[in-house]
PDB file of C-alpha atoms in Angstrom:
ATOM      1  CA  MET Z   5      61.198 -30.647   7.639  1.00 39.00           C
ATOM      2  CA  VAL Z   6      57.804 -32.295   7.793  1.00 41.00           C
ATOM      3  CA  ASN Z   7      57.433 -34.417   4.684  1.00 35.00           C
ATOM      4  CA  VAL Z   8      53.881 -35.206   3.576  1.00 33.00           C
ATOM      5  CA  ILE Z   9      53.409 -38.132   1.211  1.00 31.00           C
ATOM      6  CA  HIS Z  10      50.149 -38.712  -0.657  1.00 29.00           C
ATOM      7  CA  LYS Z  11      48.998 -42.099  -1.878  1.00 28.00           C
ATOM      8  CA  SER Z  12      45.837 -43.524  -3.399  1.00 25.00           C
ATOM      9  CA  VAL Z  13      43.923 -45.995  -1.249  1.00 27.00           C
ATOM     10  CA  SER Z  14      40.601 -47.781  -1.380  1.00 23.00           C
ATOM     11  CA  VAL Z  15      39.582 -46.834   2.181  1.00 26.00           C
ATOM     12  CA  TYR Z  16      37.322 -43.809   2.553  1.00 25.00           C
ATOM     13  CA  LEU Z  17      36.855 -42.250   5.997  1.00 31.00           C
ATOM     14  CA  LEU Z  18      34.948 -39.012   6.531  1.00 31.00           C
ATOM     15  CA  LEU Z  19      36.484 -37.061   9.400  1.00 35.00           C
ATOM     16  CA  LEU Z  20      35.948 -33.598   7.978  1.00 43.00           C
ATOM     17  CA  LEU Z  21      35.521 -31.296  10.965  1.00 40.00           C
ATOM     18  CA  PHE Z  22      36.236 -27.924   9.404  1.00 46.00           C
ATOM     19  CA  ILE Z  23      36.770 -26.586   5.915  1.00 41.00           C
ATOM     20  CA  CYS Z  24      37.659 -23.488   3.994  1.00 42.00           C
ATOM     21  CA  LEU Z  25      34.477 -22.016   2.581  1.00 40.00           C
ATOM     22  CA  PRO Z  26      34.243 -23.396  -0.951  1.00 34.00           C
ATOM     23  CA  CYS Z  27      32.398 -20.397  -2.371  1.00 36.00           C
ATOM     24  CA  ALA Z  28      35.183 -17.963  -1.551  1.00 37.00           C
ATOM     25  CA  ASN Z  29      36.797 -16.067  -4.386  1.00 37.00           C
ATOM     26  CA  VAL Z  30      40.574 -16.343  -4.307  1.00 38.00           C
ATOM     27  CA  ILE Z  31      42.379 -13.329  -5.703  1.00 39.00           C
ATOM     28  CA  ALA Z  32      46.118 -12.752  -5.905  1.00 37.00           C
ATOM     29  CA  SER Z  33      47.451  -9.208  -5.704  1.00 35.00           C
ATOM     30  CA  PRO Z  34      49.344  -7.803  -8.718  1.00 31.00           C
ATOM     31  CA  GLU Z  35      52.592  -8.201  -6.815  1.00 33.00           C
ATOM     32  CA  THR Z  36      52.255 -11.995  -6.922  1.00 36.00           C
ATOM     33  CA  LYS Z  37      52.845 -12.228 -10.669  1.00 31.00           C
ATOM     34  CA  GLY Z  38      56.474 -13.148 -10.113  1.00 32.00           C
ATOM     35  CA  LEU Z  39      55.738 -15.858  -7.575  1.00 40.00           C
ATOM     36  CA  LYS Z  40      56.083 -19.487  -8.492  1.00 45.00           C
ATOM     37  CA  LYS Z  41      52.697 -21.021  -9.152  1.00 46.00           C
ATOM     38  CA  GLY Z  42      51.491 -23.080  -6.230  1.00 57.00           C
ATOM     39  CA  THR Z  43      53.858 -21.513  -3.701  1.00 74.00           C
ATOM     40  CA  PRO Z  44      52.244 -22.230  -0.309  1.00 85.00           C
ATOM     41  CA  HIS Z  45      51.878 -19.628   2.445  1.00 90.00           C
ATOM     42  CA  PHE Z  46      50.148 -19.457   5.812  1.00 92.00           C
ATOM     43  CA  ILE Z  47      46.815 -17.722   5.186  1.00 92.00           C
ATOM     44  CA  GLU Z  48      45.255 -15.986   8.172  1.00 93.00           C
ATOM     45  CA  ASN Z  49      41.830 -17.039   9.386  1.00 91.00           C
ATOM     46  CA  LYS Z  50      39.435 -14.123   9.010  1.00 89.00           C
ATOM     47  CA  GLY Z  51      36.313 -16.183   9.579  1.00 84.00           C
ATOM     48  CA  GLN Z  52      36.474 -18.283   6.405  1.00 84.00           C
ATOM     49  CA  ILE Z  53      37.297 -21.496   8.286  1.00 85.00           C
ATOM     50  CA  THR Z  54      34.254 -23.328   9.651  1.00 82.00           C
ATOM     51  CA  ASP Z  55      33.249 -26.767  10.849  1.00 79.00           C
ATOM     52  CA  GLN Z  56      30.835 -28.986   8.934  1.00 75.00           C
ATOM     53  CA  PHE Z  57      27.910 -27.146  10.528  1.00 77.00           C
ATOM     54  CA  GLY Z  58      29.065 -23.729   9.357  1.00 78.00           C
ATOM     55  CA  LYS Z  59      30.336 -22.593  12.762  1.00 83.00           C
ATOM     56  CA  GLN Z  60      33.474 -20.478  12.588  1.00 83.00           C
ATOM     57  CA  ARG Z  61      36.594 -22.138  13.995  1.00 88.00           C
ATOM     58  CA  THR Z  62      38.189 -19.392  16.051  1.00 87.00           C
ATOM     59  CA  ASP Z  63      40.744 -21.855  17.444  1.00 90.00           C
ATOM     60  CA  ILE Z  64      42.413 -21.986  14.019  1.00 93.00           C
ATOM     61  CA  ASP Z  65      44.821 -19.118  13.322  1.00 94.00           C
ATOM     62  CA  TYR Z  66      46.210 -19.982   9.883  1.00 94.00           C
ATOM     63  CA  THR Z  67      45.804 -22.487   7.093  1.00 92.00           C
ATOM     64  CA  MET Z  68      48.018 -23.701   4.281  1.00 89.00           C
ATOM     65  CA  LYS Z  69      46.909 -25.467   1.111  1.00 84.00           C
ATOM     66  CA  ALA Z  70      48.985 -27.820  -1.020  1.00 76.00           C
ATOM     67  CA  GLY Z  71      47.089 -29.747  -3.669  1.00 72.00           C
ATOM     68  CA  GLY Z  72      44.599 -32.094  -2.021  1.00 75.00           C
ATOM     69  CA  LEU Z  73      46.050 -31.412   1.430  1.00 82.00           C
ATOM     70  CA  VAL Z  74      44.988 -28.599   3.761  1.00 87.00           C
ATOM     71  CA  ILE Z  75      46.905 -27.855   6.965  1.00 90.00           C
ATOM     72  CA  PHE Z  76      45.277 -25.916   9.796  1.00 93.00           C
ATOM     73  CA  ILE Z  77      47.381 -24.364  12.562  1.00 95.00           C
ATOM     74  CA  GLY Z  78      46.380 -23.116  15.994  1.00 95.00           C
ATOM     75  CA  PRO Z  79      47.972 -22.667  19.426  1.00 95.00           C
ATOM     76  CA  GLY Z  80      49.388 -26.073  20.255  1.00 95.00           C
ATOM     77  CA  HIS Z  81      47.773 -27.989  17.435  1.00 95.00           C
ATOM     78  CA  MET Z  82      48.199 -28.679  13.724  1.00 92.00           C
ATOM     79  CA  HIS Z  83      45.732 -30.586  11.551  1.00 91.00           C
ATOM     80  CA  TYR Z  84      46.476 -32.343   8.253  1.00 88.00           C
ATOM     81  CA  GLN Z  85      43.343 -32.828   6.183  1.00 86.00           C
ATOM     82  CA  TRP Z  86      43.405 -34.819   2.970  1.00 81.00           C
ATOM     83  CA  ASN Z  87      40.538 -34.096   0.562  1.00 75.00           C
ATOM     84  CA  LYS Z  88      39.950 -36.621  -2.195  1.00 73.00           C
ATOM     85  CA  PRO Z  89      37.340 -36.061  -4.928  1.00 68.00           C
ATOM     86  CA  ALA Z  90      34.661 -38.734  -5.292  1.00 67.00           C
ATOM     87  CA  ILE Z  91      34.169 -39.082  -9.057  1.00 70.00           C
ATOM     88  CA  SER Z  92      30.918 -40.429 -10.471  1.00 64.00           C
ATOM     89  CA  ALA Z  93      31.275 -43.587 -12.558  1.00 62.00           C
ATOM     90  CA  ILE Z  94      28.356 -42.427 -14.696  1.00 70.00           C
ATOM     91  CA  ASP Z  95      29.457 -39.013 -15.948  1.00 67.00           C
ATOM     92  CA  ASN Z  96      33.034 -38.906 -14.589  1.00 68.00           C
ATOM     93  CA  GLU Z  97      32.295 -35.707 -12.654  1.00 70.00           C
ATOM     94  CA  VAL Z  98      33.215 -34.834  -9.093  1.00 59.00           C
ATOM     95  CA  LYS Z  99      30.105 -35.272  -6.949  1.00 61.00           C
ATOM     96  CA  SER Z 100      31.593 -34.898  -3.483  1.00 63.00           C
ATOM     97  CA  PHE Z 101      34.810 -35.104  -1.487  1.00 65.00           C
ATOM     98  CA  ASP Z 102      36.019 -37.767   0.913  1.00 72.00           C
ATOM     99  CA  ALA Z 103      38.307 -36.529   3.649  1.00 76.00           C
ATOM    100  CA  TYR Z 104      40.618 -37.745   6.365  1.00 81.00           C
ATOM    101  CA  ARG Z 105      42.133 -35.691   9.149  1.00 84.00           C
ATOM    102  CA  LEU Z 106      45.267 -36.249  11.206  1.00 87.00           C
ATOM    103  CA  ASP Z 107      45.469 -34.152  14.364  1.00 90.00           C
ATOM    104  CA  VAL Z 108      48.897 -33.251  15.746  1.00 93.00           C
ATOM    105  CA  ILE Z 109      48.518 -32.027  19.326  1.00 94.00           C
ATOM    106  CA  LEU Z 110      51.158 -30.525  21.613  1.00 96.00           C
ATOM    107  CA  ASP Z 111      50.114 -32.147  24.878  1.00 95.00           C
ATOM    108  CA  GLY Z 112      50.194 -29.771  27.827  1.00 96.00           C
ATOM    109  CA  ALA Z 113      50.802 -26.711  25.653  1.00 96.00           C
ATOM    110  CA  ASN Z 114      49.712 -23.188  26.616  1.00 95.00           C
ATOM    111  CA  THR Z 115      46.724 -22.966  24.268  1.00 93.00           C
ATOM    112  CA  GLY Z 116      45.993 -19.341  25.112  1.00 93.00           C
ATOM    113  CA  VAL Z 117      49.035 -17.934  23.304  1.00 94.00           C
ATOM    114  CA  ARG Z 118      48.573 -15.972  20.091  1.00 94.00           C
ATOM    115  CA  PRO Z 119      50.941 -16.268  17.134  1.00 95.00           C
ATOM    116  CA  VAL Z 120      53.285 -13.567  15.945  1.00 95.00           C
ATOM    117  CA  ALA Z 121      53.176 -13.613  12.130  1.00 94.00           C
ATOM    118  CA  GLU Z 122      56.367 -12.706  10.291  1.00 95.00           C
ATOM    119  CA  GLN Z 123      57.637 -12.558   6.698  1.00 93.00           C
ATOM    120  CA  ARG Z 124      54.445 -11.261   5.109  1.00 93.00           C
ATOM    121  CA  ALA Z 125      53.910 -12.484   1.552  1.00 89.00           C
ATOM    122  CA  ASP Z 126      52.349 -10.553  -1.342  1.00 88.00           C
ATOM    123  CA  TYR Z 127      49.630 -13.162  -1.802  1.00 87.00           C
ATOM    124  CA  TYR Z 128      46.168 -12.647  -0.321  1.00 85.00           C
ATOM    125  CA  GLU Z 129      42.649 -14.042  -0.638  1.00 85.00           C
ATOM    126  CA  ASN Z 130      39.330 -12.178  -0.841  1.00 85.00           C
ATOM    127  CA  TYR Z 131      36.175 -13.842   0.452  1.00 83.00           C
ATOM    128  CA  TYR Z 132      32.627 -13.025  -0.701  1.00 80.00           C
ATOM    129  CA  THR Z 133      30.064 -15.115   1.122  1.00 75.00           C
ATOM    130  CA  ALA Z 134      26.876 -14.587   3.092  1.00 75.00           C
ATOM    131  CA  ASN Z 135      28.932 -13.709   6.179  1.00 78.00           C
ATOM    132  CA  LEU Z 136      32.118 -12.349   4.606  1.00 78.00           C
ATOM    133  CA  GLN Z 137      31.838  -9.494   2.150  1.00 80.00           C
ATOM    134  CA  GLY Z 138      35.204  -8.648   0.643  1.00 81.00           C
ATOM    135  CA  VAL Z 139      37.164  -9.844   3.667  1.00 85.00           C
ATOM    136  CA  VAL Z 140      40.892  -9.917   2.899  1.00 88.00           C
ATOM    137  CA  ALA Z 141      43.039 -12.694   4.354  1.00 89.00           C
ATOM    138  CA  GLY Z 142      46.759 -11.983   4.149  1.00 91.00           C
ATOM    139  CA  SER Z 143      49.529 -14.549   4.090  1.00 92.00           C
ATOM    140  CA  TYR Z 144      52.841 -15.068   5.859  1.00 94.00           C
ATOM    141  CA  ASP Z 145      55.763 -17.459   5.777  1.00 92.00           C
ATOM    142  CA  LYS Z 146      56.568 -17.665   9.491  1.00 95.00           C
ATOM    143  CA  LEU Z 147      54.530 -18.028  12.691  1.00 97.00           C
ATOM    144  CA  VAL Z 148      55.938 -17.810  16.211  1.00 97.00           C
ATOM    145  CA  TYR Z 149      53.978 -19.111  19.204  1.00 97.00           C
ATOM    146  CA  LYS Z 150      55.940 -17.685  22.124  1.00 97.00           C
ATOM    147  CA  ASN Z 151      55.833 -19.709  25.340  1.00 97.00           C
ATOM    148  CA  ILE Z 152      53.825 -22.544  23.834  1.00 98.00           C
ATOM    149  CA  TYR Z 153      55.402 -24.336  26.775  1.00 97.00           C
ATOM    150  CA  ASP Z 154      56.937 -22.346  29.615  1.00 97.00           C
ATOM    151  CA  ASN Z 155      60.097 -20.707  28.189  1.00 97.00           C
ATOM    152  CA  ILE Z 156      59.740 -22.645  24.930  1.00 97.00           C
ATOM    153  CA  ASP Z 157      58.663 -21.096  21.604  1.00 97.00           C
ATOM    154  CA  TRP Z 158      57.091 -23.038  18.734  1.00 97.00           C
ATOM    155  CA  VAL Z 159      58.243 -21.623  15.391  1.00 96.00           C
ATOM    156  CA  VAL Z 160      56.381 -22.766  12.259  1.00 94.00           C
ATOM    157  CA  TYR Z 161      57.655 -21.609   8.890  1.00 92.00           C
ATOM    158  CA  MET Z 162      58.094 -22.304   5.194  1.00 86.00           C
ATOM    159  CA  HIS Z 163      61.461 -23.534   3.957  1.00 83.00           C
ATOM    160  CA  ASP Z 164      62.261 -24.554   0.367  1.00 79.00           C
ATOM    161  CA  GLY Z 165      58.546 -24.838  -0.376  1.00 75.00           C
ATOM    162  CA  GLY Z 166      57.886 -27.149   2.572  1.00 80.00           C
ATOM    163  CA  LEU Z 167      56.458 -26.893   6.061  1.00 85.00           C
ATOM    164  CA  LYS Z 168      58.956 -26.819   8.910  1.00 89.00           C
ATOM    165  CA  TYR Z 169      58.871 -26.143  12.640  1.00 93.00           C
ATOM    166  CA  ASP Z 170      61.362 -25.719  15.477  1.00 94.00           C
ATOM    167  CA  PHE Z 171      61.209 -25.516  19.239  1.00 96.00           C
ATOM    168  CA  LEU Z 172      63.329 -22.735  20.735  1.00 97.00           C
ATOM    169  CA  VAL Z 173      64.129 -23.681  24.323  1.00 97.00           C
ATOM    170  CA  HIS Z 174      65.074 -20.611  26.359  1.00 97.00           C
ATOM    171  CA  ALA Z 175      66.745 -20.546  29.771  1.00 95.00           C
ATOM    172  CA  GLY Z 176      64.402 -22.247  32.233  1.00 95.00           C
ATOM    173  CA  GLY Z 177      62.648 -24.262  29.526  1.00 96.00           C
ATOM    174  CA  ASN Z 178      62.436 -28.035  29.871  1.00 96.00           C
ATOM    175  CA  PRO Z 179      62.520 -30.050  26.609  1.00 96.00           C
ATOM    176  CA  ASP Z 180      60.946 -32.972  28.477  1.00 96.00           C
ATOM    177  CA  ASN Z 181      57.695 -30.997  28.519  1.00 97.00           C
ATOM    178  CA  ILE Z 182      57.366 -31.245  24.727  1.00 97.00           C
ATOM    179  CA  ARG Z 183      54.975 -34.051  23.822  1.00 96.00           C
ATOM    180  CA  ILE Z 184      53.585 -34.355  20.284  1.00 95.00           C
ATOM    181  CA  ARG Z 185      50.499 -36.570  20.022  1.00 94.00           C
ATOM    182  CA  TYR Z 186      49.145 -37.908  16.726  1.00 93.00           C
ATOM    183  CA  ASP Z 187      45.396 -38.503  16.778  1.00 92.00           C
ATOM    184  CA  GLY Z 188      44.091 -40.273  13.688  1.00 87.00           C
ATOM    185  CA  ALA Z 189      47.293 -42.116  12.798  1.00 88.00           C
ATOM    186  CA  SER Z 190      46.657 -45.780  12.033  1.00 87.00           C
ATOM    187  CA  ASP Z 191      50.298 -46.575  12.785  1.00 90.00           C
ATOM    188  CA  MET Z 192      53.444 -44.886  14.079  1.00 92.00           C
ATOM    189  CA  GLU Z 193      56.716 -46.154  12.650  1.00 89.00           C
ATOM    190  CA  THR Z 194      60.389 -45.439  13.271  1.00 90.00           C
ATOM    191  CA  LYS Z 195      62.979 -45.515  10.525  1.00 90.00           C
ATOM    192  CA  SER Z 196      66.590 -44.332  10.741  1.00 90.00           C
ATOM    193  CA  GLY Z 197      65.695 -41.904  13.509  1.00 91.00           C
ATOM    194  CA  ASP Z 198      62.603 -40.580  11.700  1.00 91.00           C
ATOM    195  CA  ILE Z 199      59.034 -40.928  12.954  1.00 92.00           C
ATOM    196  CA  ILE Z 200      56.368 -41.799  10.365  1.00 91.00           C
ATOM    197  CA  ALA Z 201      52.680 -41.239  11.125  1.00 91.00           C
ATOM    198  CA  VAL Z 202      50.641 -43.431   8.765  1.00 88.00           C
ATOM    199  CA  THR Z 203      47.030 -42.746   7.730  1.00 85.00           C
ATOM    200  CA  PRO Z 204      44.777 -44.354   5.099  1.00 82.00           C
ATOM    201  CA  TYR Z 205      45.235 -41.286   2.855  1.00 80.00           C
ATOM    202  CA  GLY Z 206      48.941 -40.612   3.263  1.00 78.00           C
ATOM    203  CA  GLN Z 207      51.724 -40.297   5.767  1.00 83.00           C
ATOM    204  CA  VAL Z 208      53.575 -37.567   7.603  1.00 85.00           C
ATOM    205  CA  THR Z 209      57.276 -38.002   8.315  1.00 87.00           C
ATOM    206  CA  GLU Z 210      58.994 -36.184  11.154  1.00 88.00           C
ATOM    207  CA  LYS Z 211      62.658 -36.168  10.217  1.00 89.00           C
ATOM    208  CA  ALA Z 212      65.207 -37.055  12.889  1.00 91.00           C
ATOM    209  CA  PRO Z 213      65.800 -33.999  15.092  1.00 92.00           C
ATOM    210  CA  PHE Z 214      68.862 -31.816  14.788  1.00 93.00           C
ATOM    211  CA  THR Z 215      69.409 -29.896  18.017  1.00 95.00           C
ATOM    212  CA  TYR Z 216      71.933 -27.111  18.473  1.00 95.00           C
ATOM    213  CA  TYR Z 217      72.865 -24.144  20.653  1.00 95.00           C
ATOM    214  CA  ALA Z 218      70.952 -21.065  19.532  1.00 95.00           C
ATOM    215  CA  HIS Z 219      73.959 -18.727  19.746  1.00 93.00           C
ATOM    216  CA  ASN Z 220      76.526 -20.724  17.745  1.00 94.00           C
ATOM    217  CA  LYS Z 221      74.681 -23.720  16.214  1.00 93.00           C
ATOM    218  CA  GLN Z 222      76.968 -26.178  17.963  1.00 95.00           C
ATOM    219  CA  PRO Z 223      75.173 -29.556  17.863  1.00 95.00           C
ATOM    220  CA  VAL Z 224      73.572 -31.101  20.940  1.00 96.00           C
ATOM    221  CA  ALA Z 225      72.779 -34.809  21.029  1.00 95.00           C
ATOM    222  CA  SER Z 226      69.083 -35.540  20.522  1.00 95.00           C
ATOM    223  CA  GLU Z 227      66.655 -38.216  19.415  1.00 94.00           C
ATOM    224  CA  TYR Z 228      62.945 -38.966  19.377  1.00 94.00           C
ATOM    225  CA  VAL Z 229      61.255 -41.016  22.064  1.00 94.00           C
ATOM    226  CA  LEU Z 230      58.120 -42.777  20.798  1.00 93.00           C
ATOM    227  CA  SER Z 231      55.437 -43.934  23.231  1.00 93.00           C
ATOM    228  CA  GLY Z 232      52.237 -45.142  21.583  1.00 92.00           C
ATOM    229  CA  ASN Z 233      51.071 -42.307  19.341  1.00 93.00           C
ATOM    230  CA  THR Z 234      53.089 -39.642  21.188  1.00 94.00           C
ATOM    231  CA  ILE Z 235      56.651 -38.534  20.566  1.00 94.00           C
ATOM    232  CA  GLY Z 236      58.996 -36.625  22.827  1.00 95.00           C
ATOM    233  CA  PHE Z 237      62.679 -35.762  22.774  1.00 95.00           C
ATOM    234  CA  ASN Z 238      65.723 -37.153  24.533  1.00 95.00           C
ATOM    235  CA  ILE Z 239      68.099 -34.183  24.636  1.00 95.00           C
ATOM    236  CA  GLY Z 240      71.738 -34.317  25.759  1.00 95.00           C
ATOM    237  CA  GLU Z 241      73.151 -32.068  28.446  1.00 94.00           C
ATOM    238  CA  HIS Z 242      73.240 -28.370  27.561  1.00 93.00           C
ATOM    239  CA  ASN Z 243      73.873 -25.104  29.402  1.00 93.00           C
ATOM    240  CA  ALA Z 244      72.391 -22.447  27.105  1.00 95.00           C
ATOM    241  CA  PRO Z 245      69.275 -21.923  24.942  1.00 96.00           C
ATOM    242  CA  ILE Z 246      68.877 -24.557  22.246  1.00 95.00           C
ATOM    243  CA  VAL Z 247      66.892 -25.080  19.060  1.00 96.00           C
ATOM    244  CA  ILE Z 248      65.234 -28.446  18.444  1.00 95.00           C
ATOM    245  CA  ASP Z 249      64.895 -28.775  14.690  1.00 91.00           C
ATOM    246  CA  PRO Z 250      63.125 -31.928  13.450  1.00 81.00           C
ATOM    247  CA  SER Z 251      65.272 -32.025  10.296  1.00 64.00           C
ATOM    248  CA  LEU Z 252      68.916 -31.753   9.304  1.00 37.00           C
TER     249      LEU Z 252
END
């Protein structure tokens, strides 16, 4: 499980590189009435995600929103963007937003792969803008990037209301190829086997990995290896496909 912790700070850094169009109308289908308010899903990018110059970000496949945090997901990369309202001291109204972005990059990944979306949700968003007239963006709870590394799949999904991802290492896959780089982290800390990426706006915790055989869930020894702002895995001997799960 990837735990995201928010905190208030007095440092304001503007690293906003792409945003969801703010003038989009968000509409939930009638089937979502029974859903828990605020339940996050992966919302497909239908052109509503742009950079600060209005250029569409076609390298982003899905986005997920949770309060003041927006997560963008693409082939071999995930971006955490904190958006904090700047409130006027004169009239106590929001005048603008300060933002900070943490980029999580899978070094050496096959960036040309396309995700397979699974577990479609009933929630969707409609966008009415100058370039998008009634475009419908559906939502899902699971994304599979097959062969993100050779013979290794990257599986990103929702679990108990939180973001989670696994690496499925097939026969011929080498776990040593997996390298997760954190660009934008002011510090990388280790604690009880966890890795904590610290930013001025919050922190992201990668829980200690739990690795097991895919066919019977028998545990395989594993731990993180931290080098600068990049983490890898030290995996014990195994003789069948395994799942590297950064949480237990």
